[in-house]
């Protein structure tokens, strides 16, 4: 993608960013419904194990992509990729614990706080700042998502501490997805290819501590004792394939734009889930949800407009061009 010194994106580059965005939002929305089928329809309650399976599929997929010539692998040491892998595992585990300890409403609020946390961390760690218009657009998106998705909110000390830790680790992970690409001189696919085995190893070590394995006693309610019907296996595989697409498109989106943009436009997923629940699962669509969706969409449009305007400005613009409509590795 062009640098801050460029005057504008080419049409091909704009279309590429849009493609990454569409694939990411579609797959991230789809995986929510796929996981819902795995957890609810087939009663497979092992969230960390499912994430581990996703990671294994991602390893396999990236190996196949490399063999197919889609990218040339870049060898990175375990020490280089371990921080990113630990951040990934931390955000997965802490968010699962947070969901178990907190009400759904408070959990949604904690997810909304990730975008502001990224802004704070990037200001503190990298001295990056955003324009007032960008910040106002982000606020509008977050208010809209909050109105549309937050209902029951109950607070407890332990749950709050875990939720705050989850927000911090998730924000750190998303920032590193962009900065590590520059730091290590690796492309999106190269970094995903190299760090995923370490992430799978860390998850495998954590599973026995977090979920009942049933290695020596395959009783119902354990991973080994689960009845893996053909339907359950297909549902898990679909979820895992979508997990590969989500991971790859996330790295591509953040690499092409910024972690803040990824978060802002990623809130479209919440809108799609709410609308999908209304259309396919009979969920209620009340005026409050409708208002929240409208505000969120308005904020996303405003944010995208600000970023496109920034991308078309001169090289003396306040914000670099690598942050157009989704997420990049420079400024938001």
mmCIF file of C-alpha atoms in Angstrom:
data_model
loop_
_atom_site.group_PDB
_atom_site.id
_atom_site.type_symbol
_atom_site.label_atom_id
_atom_site.label_comp_id
_atom_site.label_asym_id
_atom_site.label_seq_id
_atom_site.Cartn_x
_atom_site.Cartn_y
_atom_site.Cartn_z
ATOM 1 C CA UNK A 1 0.000 0.000 0.000
ATOM 2 C CA UNK A 2 1.160 3.533 -0.522
ATOM 3 C CA UNK A 3 3.060 5.432 2.063
ATOM 4 C CA UNK A 4 2.364 8.714 3.703
ATOM 5 C CA UNK A 5 4.373 10.277 0.940
ATOM 6 C CA UNK A 6 1.948 9.119 -1.741
ATOM 7 C CA UNK A 7 -0.859 11.347 -2.837
ATOM 8 C CA UNK A 8 -3.600 8.764 -3.283
ATOM 9 C CA UNK A 9 -4.436 5.100 -3.515
ATOM 10 C CA UNK A 10 -4.683 3.567 -6.948
ATOM 11 C CA UNK A 11 -8.048 2.096 -7.907
ATOM 12 C CA UNK A 12 -6.624 -1.423 -7.642
ATOM 13 C CA UNK A 13 -5.354 -0.762 -4.115
ATOM 14 C CA UNK A 14 -8.719 0.635 -3.036
ATOM 15 C CA UNK A 15 -10.511 -2.397 -4.450
ATOM 16 C CA UNK A 16 -8.056 -4.705 -2.688
ATOM 17 C CA UNK A 17 -8.737 -3.067 0.676
ATOM 18 C CA UNK A 18 -12.487 -3.268 0.073
ATOM 19 C CA UNK A 19 -12.155 -6.965 -0.813
ATOM 20 C CA UNK A 20 -10.216 -7.683 2.397
ATOM 21 C CA UNK A 21 -12.876 -5.803 4.343
ATOM 22 C CA UNK A 22 -15.833 -7.612 2.778
ATOM 23 C CA UNK A 23 -14.237 -11.033 3.267
ATOM 24 C CA UNK A 24 -13.358 -10.254 6.888
ATOM 25 C CA UNK A 25 -16.787 -8.921 7.858
ATOM 26 C CA UNK A 26 -18.577 -11.753 6.044
ATOM 27 C CA UNK A 27 -16.400 -14.509 7.521
ATOM 28 C CA UNK A 28 -16.371 -12.990 11.021
ATOM 29 C CA UNK A 29 -20.167 -12.802 10.931
ATOM 30 C CA UNK A 30 -20.459 -16.302 9.511
ATOM 31 C CA UNK A 31 -18.228 -17.853 12.135
ATOM 32 C CA UNK A 32 -20.478 -16.497 14.900
ATOM 33 C CA UNK A 33 -23.439 -18.388 13.441
ATOM 34 C CA UNK A 34 -21.259 -21.462 12.750
ATOM 35 C CA UNK A 35 -19.992 -21.493 16.347
ATOM 36 C CA UNK A 36 -23.544 -21.023 17.582
ATOM 37 C CA UNK A 37 -24.488 -24.188 15.693
ATOM 38 C CA UNK A 38 -21.526 -26.075 17.181
ATOM 39 C CA UNK A 39 -22.264 -24.932 20.742
ATOM 40 C CA UNK A 40 -26.058 -24.972 20.737
ATOM 41 C CA UNK A 41 -27.232 -27.463 18.096
ATOM 42 C CA UNK A 42 -24.521 -30.083 18.678
ATOM 43 C CA UNK A 43 -23.822 -29.294 22.363
ATOM 44 C CA UNK A 44 -20.047 -28.979 21.941
ATOM 45 C CA UNK A 45 -19.211 -26.559 24.795
ATOM 46 C CA UNK A 46 -15.412 -26.556 24.520
ATOM 47 C CA UNK A 47 -14.601 -23.066 23.246
ATOM 48 C CA UNK A 48 -10.825 -23.204 23.741
ATOM 49 C CA UNK A 49 -10.625 -26.612 22.065
ATOM 50 C CA UNK A 50 -12.626 -25.256 19.139
ATOM 51 C CA UNK A 51 -10.186 -22.342 18.843
ATOM 52 C CA UNK A 52 -7.313 -24.847 18.879
ATOM 53 C CA UNK A 53 -8.982 -26.754 16.024
ATOM 54 C CA UNK A 54 -9.333 -23.446 14.156
ATOM 55 C CA UNK A 55 -5.612 -22.870 14.665
ATOM 56 C CA UNK A 56 -4.727 -26.328 13.322
ATOM 57 C CA UNK A 57 -6.838 -25.655 10.227
ATOM 58 C CA UNK A 58 -5.070 -22.324 9.806
ATOM 59 C CA UNK A 59 -1.678 -24.063 9.955
ATOM 60 C CA UNK A 60 -2.816 -26.540 7.301
ATOM 61 C CA UNK A 61 -4.355 -23.817 5.138
ATOM 62 C CA UNK A 62 -1.255 -21.620 5.229
ATOM 63 C CA UNK A 63 0.946 -24.603 4.347
ATOM 64 C CA UNK A 64 -1.259 -25.328 1.334
ATOM 65 C CA UNK A 65 -1.240 -21.656 0.282
ATOM 66 C CA UNK A 66 2.566 -21.640 0.479
ATOM 67 C CA UNK A 67 2.851 -24.831 -1.567
ATOM 68 C CA UNK A 68 0.448 -23.343 -4.090
ATOM 69 C CA UNK A 69 2.759 -20.378 -4.566
ATOM 70 C CA UNK A 70 0.432 -17.730 -3.074
ATOM 71 C CA UNK A 71 3.299 -16.481 -0.912
ATOM 72 C CA UNK A 72 6.899 -17.302 -0.103
ATOM 73 C CA UNK A 73 7.394 -18.331 3.533
ATOM 74 C CA UNK A 74 9.785 -16.238 5.627
ATOM 75 C CA UNK A 75 11.568 -18.097 8.398
ATOM 76 C CA UNK A 76 11.078 -16.479 11.804
ATOM 77 C CA UNK A 77 12.400 -17.734 15.137
ATOM 78 C CA UNK A 78 10.169 -18.911 17.968
ATOM 79 C CA UNK A 79 11.383 -15.968 20.035
ATOM 80 C CA UNK A 80 10.224 -13.540 17.329
ATOM 81 C CA UNK A 81 6.692 -14.941 17.042
ATOM 82 C CA UNK A 82 6.100 -16.018 20.669
ATOM 83 C CA UNK A 83 4.846 -12.594 21.900
ATOM 84 C CA UNK A 84 2.202 -12.432 19.160
ATOM 85 C CA UNK A 85 1.199 -16.055 19.793
ATOM 86 C CA UNK A 86 0.884 -15.434 23.537
ATOM 87 C CA UNK A 87 -1.181 -12.298 22.902
ATOM 88 C CA UNK A 88 -3.504 -14.320 20.637
ATOM 89 C CA UNK A 89 -3.936 -17.060 23.241
ATOM 90 C CA UNK A 90 -4.406 -14.460 25.966
ATOM 91 C CA UNK A 91 -7.164 -12.643 24.138
ATOM 92 C CA UNK A 92 -8.975 -15.894 23.313
ATOM 93 C CA UNK A 93 -8.792 -17.289 26.847
ATOM 94 C CA UNK A 94 -9.509 -14.014 28.680
ATOM 95 C CA UNK A 95 -12.518 -13.220 26.483
ATOM 96 C CA UNK A 96 -13.947 -16.695 27.079
ATOM 97 C CA UNK A 97 -13.460 -16.322 30.848
ATOM 98 C CA UNK A 98 -14.930 -12.822 30.722
ATOM 99 C CA UNK A 99 -18.041 -14.110 28.953
ATOM 100 C CA UNK A 100 -18.442 -16.780 31.639
ATOM 101 C CA UNK A 101 -17.990 -14.347 34.554
ATOM 102 C CA UNK A 102 -19.997 -11.390 33.232
ATOM 103 C CA UNK A 103 -23.452 -10.736 31.861
ATOM 104 C CA UNK A 104 -23.746 -10.590 28.076
ATOM 105 C CA UNK A 105 -24.424 -6.854 28.315
ATOM 106 C CA UNK A 106 -21.246 -6.116 30.283
ATOM 107 C CA UNK A 107 -19.273 -8.403 27.971
ATOM 108 C CA UNK A 108 -20.510 -6.389 24.969
ATOM 109 C CA UNK A 109 -19.446 -3.138 26.673
ATOM 110 C CA UNK A 110 -15.967 -4.551 27.233
ATOM 111 C CA UNK A 111 -15.724 -5.458 23.532
ATOM 112 C CA UNK A 112 -16.733 -1.912 22.601
ATOM 113 C CA UNK A 113 -13.862 -0.567 24.726
ATOM 114 C CA UNK A 114 -11.245 -2.223 22.496
ATOM 115 C CA UNK A 115 -11.225 0.616 19.932
ATOM 116 C CA UNK A 116 -10.579 3.356 22.535
ATOM 117 C CA UNK A 117 -7.946 1.152 24.163
ATOM 118 C CA UNK A 118 -6.122 0.832 20.835
ATOM 119 C CA UNK A 119 -6.139 4.627 20.481
ATOM 120 C CA UNK A 120 -4.704 5.025 23.980
ATOM 121 C CA UNK A 121 -2.017 2.356 23.551
ATOM 122 C CA UNK A 122 -0.906 3.650 20.171
ATOM 123 C CA UNK A 123 -0.649 7.166 21.569
ATOM 124 C CA UNK A 124 1.358 5.987 24.575
ATOM 125 C CA UNK A 125 3.567 3.458 22.798
ATOM 126 C CA UNK A 126 3.933 4.885 19.288
ATOM 127 C CA UNK A 127 2.899 8.531 19.704
ATOM 128 C CA UNK A 128 0.198 8.094 17.060
ATOM 129 C CA UNK A 129 -2.851 10.324 17.095
ATOM 130 C CA UNK A 130 -6.075 10.707 15.157
ATOM 131 C CA UNK A 131 -8.018 13.742 13.993
ATOM 132 C CA UNK A 132 -11.051 15.022 15.881
ATOM 133 C CA UNK A 133 -13.337 13.871 13.036
ATOM 134 C CA UNK A 134 -11.921 10.360 13.269
ATOM 135 C CA UNK A 135 -12.476 10.241 17.032
ATOM 136 C CA UNK A 136 -16.044 11.553 16.734
ATOM 137 C CA UNK A 137 -16.854 8.977 14.057
ATOM 138 C CA UNK A 138 -15.491 6.220 16.315
ATOM 139 C CA UNK A 139 -17.606 7.506 19.230
ATOM 140 C CA UNK A 140 -20.724 7.428 17.021
ATOM 141 C CA UNK A 141 -20.002 3.835 15.976
ATOM 142 C CA UNK A 142 -19.451 2.718 19.576
ATOM 143 C CA UNK A 143 -22.576 4.470 20.844
ATOM 144 C CA UNK A 144 -24.594 2.825 18.083
ATOM 145 C CA UNK A 145 -23.217 -0.630 18.834
ATOM 146 C CA UNK A 146 -23.849 -0.083 22.535
ATOM 147 C CA UNK A 147 -27.469 0.932 22.003
ATOM 148 C CA UNK A 148 -28.108 -1.970 19.623
ATOM 149 C CA UNK A 149 -26.371 -4.761 21.514
ATOM 150 C CA UNK A 150 -26.153 -3.959 25.234
ATOM 151 C CA UNK A 151 -29.149 -4.903 27.354
ATOM 152 C CA UNK A 152 -28.671 -6.606 30.715
ATOM 153 C CA UNK A 153 -25.647 -5.202 32.536
ATOM 154 C CA UNK A 154 -24.497 -6.584 35.875
ATOM 155 C CA UNK A 155 -21.068 -5.929 37.357
ATOM 156 C CA UNK A 156 -18.821 -7.922 39.690
ATOM 157 C CA UNK A 157 -15.229 -7.225 40.722
ATOM 158 C CA UNK A 158 -13.608 -10.410 39.393
ATOM 159 C CA UNK A 159 -15.493 -10.235 36.116
ATOM 160 C CA UNK A 160 -14.581 -6.562 35.691
ATOM 161 C CA UNK A 161 -10.873 -7.229 36.237
ATOM 162 C CA UNK A 162 -10.885 -10.100 33.747
ATOM 163 C CA UNK A 163 -12.822 -7.991 31.221
ATOM 164 C CA UNK A 164 -10.339 -5.121 31.511
ATOM 165 C CA UNK A 165 -7.442 -7.556 31.080
ATOM 166 C CA UNK A 166 -9.189 -9.003 28.010
ATOM 167 C CA UNK A 167 -9.609 -5.518 26.513
ATOM 168 C CA UNK A 168 -5.926 -4.700 27.103
ATOM 169 C CA UNK A 169 -4.614 -7.984 25.677
ATOM 170 C CA UNK A 170 -6.984 -7.916 22.682
ATOM 171 C CA UNK A 171 -5.962 -4.350 21.829
ATOM 172 C CA UNK A 172 -2.291 -5.301 22.163
ATOM 173 C CA UNK A 173 -2.750 -8.326 19.890
ATOM 174 C CA UNK A 174 -4.485 -6.306 17.194
ATOM 175 C CA UNK A 175 -1.806 -3.600 17.314
ATOM 176 C CA UNK A 176 0.964 -6.208 17.080
ATOM 177 C CA UNK A 177 -0.681 -7.859 14.072
ATOM 178 C CA UNK A 178 0.181 -4.642 12.222
ATOM 179 C CA UNK A 179 3.429 -3.565 13.881
ATOM 180 C CA UNK A 180 5.048 -7.021 13.848
ATOM 181 C CA UNK A 181 4.666 -7.154 10.069
ATOM 182 C CA UNK A 182 6.847 -4.047 9.805
ATOM 183 C CA UNK A 183 9.180 -4.990 12.636
ATOM 184 C CA UNK A 184 9.904 -8.465 11.264
ATOM 185 C CA UNK A 185 9.782 -7.505 7.592
ATOM 186 C CA UNK A 186 7.098 -10.116 6.979
ATOM 187 C CA UNK A 187 3.911 -9.895 4.966
ATOM 188 C CA UNK A 188 0.500 -10.743 6.379
ATOM 189 C CA UNK A 189 0.517 -14.316 5.090
ATOM 190 C CA UNK A 190 4.149 -14.867 6.079
ATOM 191 C CA UNK A 191 3.546 -13.766 9.673
ATOM 192 C CA UNK A 192 0.340 -15.803 10.013
ATOM 193 C CA UNK A 193 2.181 -18.831 8.596
ATOM 194 C CA UNK A 194 4.991 -18.510 11.143
ATOM 195 C CA UNK A 195 3.168 -17.572 14.357
ATOM 196 C CA UNK A 196 0.227 -20.002 14.187
ATOM 197 C CA UNK A 197 2.182 -23.158 15.186
ATOM 198 C CA UNK A 198 3.361 -21.390 18.368
ATOM 199 C CA UNK A 199 -0.223 -20.321 19.103
ATOM 200 C CA UNK A 200 -1.423 -23.917 18.609
ATOM 201 C CA UNK A 201 1.248 -25.155 21.014
ATOM 202 C CA UNK A 202 0.274 -22.649 23.729
ATOM 203 C CA UNK A 203 -3.426 -23.482 23.317
ATOM 204 C CA UNK A 204 -2.723 -27.214 23.520
ATOM 205 C CA UNK A 205 -0.887 -26.682 26.818
ATOM 206 C CA UNK A 206 -3.792 -24.658 28.220
ATOM 207 C CA UNK A 207 -6.674 -26.936 27.236
ATOM 208 C CA UNK A 208 -6.183 -29.487 30.079
ATOM 209 C CA UNK A 209 -6.252 -26.643 32.616
ATOM 210 C CA UNK A 210 -9.381 -25.001 31.226
ATOM 211 C CA UNK A 211 -11.551 -27.811 29.851
ATOM 212 C CA UNK A 212 -12.212 -31.447 30.811
ATOM 213 C CA UNK A 213 -10.201 -33.602 28.417
ATOM 214 C CA UNK A 214 -11.295 -37.076 29.537
ATOM 215 C CA UNK A 215 -8.047 -38.623 28.357
ATOM 216 C CA UNK A 216 -8.192 -41.528 30.807
ATOM 217 C CA UNK A 217 -11.945 -41.585 31.353
ATOM 218 C CA UNK A 218 -13.959 -40.818 28.248
ATOM 219 C CA UNK A 219 -17.158 -39.901 29.998
ATOM 220 C CA UNK A 220 -19.856 -37.566 28.645
ATOM 221 C CA UNK A 221 -19.067 -33.923 29.270
ATOM 222 C CA UNK A 222 -15.408 -34.296 28.311
ATOM 223 C CA UNK A 223 -13.625 -33.592 25.034
ATOM 224 C CA UNK A 224 -12.710 -37.239 24.455
ATOM 225 C CA UNK A 225 -16.116 -38.433 25.632
ATOM 226 C CA UNK A 226 -18.070 -36.153 23.295
ATOM 227 C CA UNK A 227 -20.198 -37.948 20.696
ATOM 228 C CA UNK A 228 -18.697 -36.819 17.398
ATOM 229 C CA UNK A 229 -21.586 -37.412 15.038
ATOM 230 C CA UNK A 230 -21.178 -36.709 11.337
ATOM 231 C CA UNK A 231 -23.253 -33.545 11.740
ATOM 232 C CA UNK A 232 -21.096 -32.306 14.606
ATOM 233 C CA UNK A 233 -17.889 -33.014 12.669
ATOM 234 C CA UNK A 234 -19.172 -31.141 9.612
ATOM 235 C CA UNK A 235 -20.236 -28.174 11.771
ATOM 236 C CA UNK A 236 -16.820 -28.073 13.480
ATOM 237 C CA UNK A 237 -15.051 -28.247 10.105
ATOM 238 C CA UNK A 238 -17.142 -25.411 8.685
ATOM 239 C CA UNK A 239 -16.352 -23.350 11.763
ATOM 240 C CA UNK A 240 -12.638 -24.169 11.407
ATOM 241 C CA UNK A 241 -12.546 -23.230 7.718
ATOM 242 C CA UNK A 242 -14.204 -19.919 8.547
ATOM 243 C CA UNK A 243 -11.634 -19.523 11.327
ATOM 244 C CA UNK A 244 -8.876 -19.763 8.722
ATOM 245 C CA UNK A 245 -10.568 -17.129 6.562
ATOM 246 C CA UNK A 246 -11.122 -14.822 9.553
ATOM 247 C CA UNK A 247 -7.478 -15.088 10.653
ATOM 248 C CA UNK A 248 -6.081 -14.519 7.173
ATOM 249 C CA UNK A 249 -8.406 -11.631 6.315
ATOM 250 C CA UNK A 250 -7.724 -10.010 9.714
ATOM 251 C CA UNK A 251 -3.983 -9.997 9.051
ATOM 252 C CA UNK A 252 -4.515 -8.695 5.510
ATOM 253 C CA UNK A 253 -6.892 -5.956 6.652
ATOM 254 C CA UNK A 254 -4.690 -4.737 9.499
ATOM 255 C CA UNK A 255 -1.610 -4.962 7.299
ATOM 256 C CA UNK A 256 -3.289 -2.827 4.632
ATOM 257 C CA UNK A 257 -4.843 -0.238 6.940
ATOM 258 C CA UNK A 258 -4.828 -0.118 10.796
ATOM 259 C CA UNK A 259 -6.054 -1.881 13.913
ATOM 260 C CA UNK A 260 -8.430 0.976 14.737
ATOM 261 C CA UNK A 261 -10.032 0.832 11.294
ATOM 262 C CA UNK A 262 -10.351 -2.934 11.637
ATOM 263 C CA UNK A 263 -12.244 -2.448 14.875
ATOM 264 C CA UNK A 264 -14.483 0.341 13.625
ATOM 265 C CA UNK A 265 -15.552 -1.347 10.409
ATOM 266 C CA UNK A 266 -15.558 -4.683 12.222
ATOM 267 C CA UNK A 267 -18.530 -3.438 14.242
ATOM 268 C CA UNK A 268 -20.492 -4.098 11.055
ATOM 269 C CA UNK A 269 -20.313 -7.702 12.222
ATOM 270 C CA UNK A 270 -22.457 -6.805 15.229
ATOM 271 C CA UNK A 271 -25.027 -5.208 12.936
ATOM 272 C CA UNK A 272 -25.071 -8.268 10.679
ATOM 273 C CA UNK A 273 -25.449 -10.606 13.679
ATOM 274 C CA UNK A 274 -28.362 -8.579 15.056
ATOM 275 C CA UNK A 275 -30.108 -8.408 11.664
ATOM 276 C CA UNK A 276 -29.330 -12.091 11.008
ATOM 277 C CA UNK A 277 -30.803 -13.038 14.378
ATOM 278 C CA UNK A 278 -33.953 -11.112 13.480
ATOM 279 C CA UNK A 279 -34.263 -12.639 9.991
ATOM 280 C CA UNK A 280 -33.271 -16.236 10.708
ATOM 281 C CA UNK A 281 -33.685 -16.892 14.430
ATOM 282 C CA UNK A 282 -36.769 -14.818 15.276
ATOM 283 C CA UNK A 283 -34.928 -12.354 17.520
ATOM 284 C CA UNK A 284 -36.722 -9.127 18.392
ATOM 285 C CA UNK A 285 -35.999 -5.992 16.342
ATOM 286 C CA UNK A 286 -37.195 -3.155 18.573
ATOM 287 C CA UNK A 287 -36.810 0.613 18.001
ATOM 288 C CA UNK A 288 -33.745 0.737 20.276
ATOM 289 C CA UNK A 289 -31.887 -1.839 18.178
ATOM 290 C CA UNK A 290 -32.945 -0.103 14.979
ATOM 291 C CA UNK A 291 -31.647 3.249 16.282
ATOM 292 C CA UNK A 292 -28.355 1.667 17.334
ATOM 293 C CA UNK A 293 -27.883 0.042 13.933
ATOM 294 C CA UNK A 294 -28.605 3.359 12.192
ATOM 295 C CA UNK A 295 -26.069 5.213 14.356
ATOM 296 C CA UNK A 296 -23.446 2.515 13.864
ATOM 297 C CA UNK A 297 -23.846 2.526 10.081
ATOM 298 C CA UNK A 298 -23.701 6.326 10.037
ATOM 299 C CA UNK A 299 -20.506 6.266 12.096
ATOM 300 C CA UNK A 300 -18.888 3.643 9.856
ATOM 301 C CA UNK A 301 -19.785 5.693 6.770
ATOM 302 C CA UNK A 302 -18.386 8.860 8.384
ATOM 303 C CA UNK A 303 -15.187 7.103 9.457
ATOM 304 C CA UNK A 304 -14.678 5.635 5.981
ATOM 305 C CA UNK A 305 -15.317 9.035 4.382
ATOM 306 C CA UNK A 306 -12.717 10.648 6.671
ATOM 307 C CA UNK A 307 -10.164 7.968 5.814
ATOM 308 C CA UNK A 308 -10.775 8.180 2.093
ATOM 309 C CA UNK A 309 -10.463 11.965 2.249
ATOM 310 C CA UNK A 310 -7.188 11.547 4.147
ATOM 311 C CA UNK A 311 -5.909 9.076 1.565
ATOM 312 C CA UNK A 312 -6.584 11.534 -1.246
ATOM 313 C CA UNK A 313 -4.931 14.455 0.506
ATOM 314 C CA UNK A 314 -1.366 15.631 -0.030
ATOM 315 C CA UNK A 315 1.675 14.100 1.571
ATOM 316 C CA UNK A 316 1.546 16.786 4.259
ATOM 317 C CA UNK A 317 -1.744 15.410 5.498
ATOM 318 C CA UNK A 318 -1.945 14.811 9.222
ATOM 319 C CA UNK A 319 -2.666 11.087 8.862
ATOM 320 C CA UNK A 320 -0.767 8.592 6.702
ATOM 321 C CA UNK A 321 -2.359 6.970 3.699
ATOM 322 C CA UNK A 322 -1.910 3.425 4.898
ATOM 323 C CA UNK A 323 -5.036 3.768 7.029
ATOM 324 C CA UNK A 324 -7.817 4.028 4.535
ATOM 325 C CA UNK A 325 -10.898 2.048 5.212
ATOM 326 C CA UNK A 326 -10.094 -0.858 7.365
ATOM 327 C CA UNK A 327 -6.881 -1.060 9.287
ATOM 328 C CA UNK A 328 -3.310 -0.416 8.732
ATOM 329 C CA UNK A 329 0.073 -0.481 10.092
ATOM 330 C CA UNK A 330 0.570 3.244 10.422
ATOM 331 C CA UNK A 331 -1.819 5.723 11.963
ATOM 332 C CA UNK A 332 -5.513 5.369 12.351
#
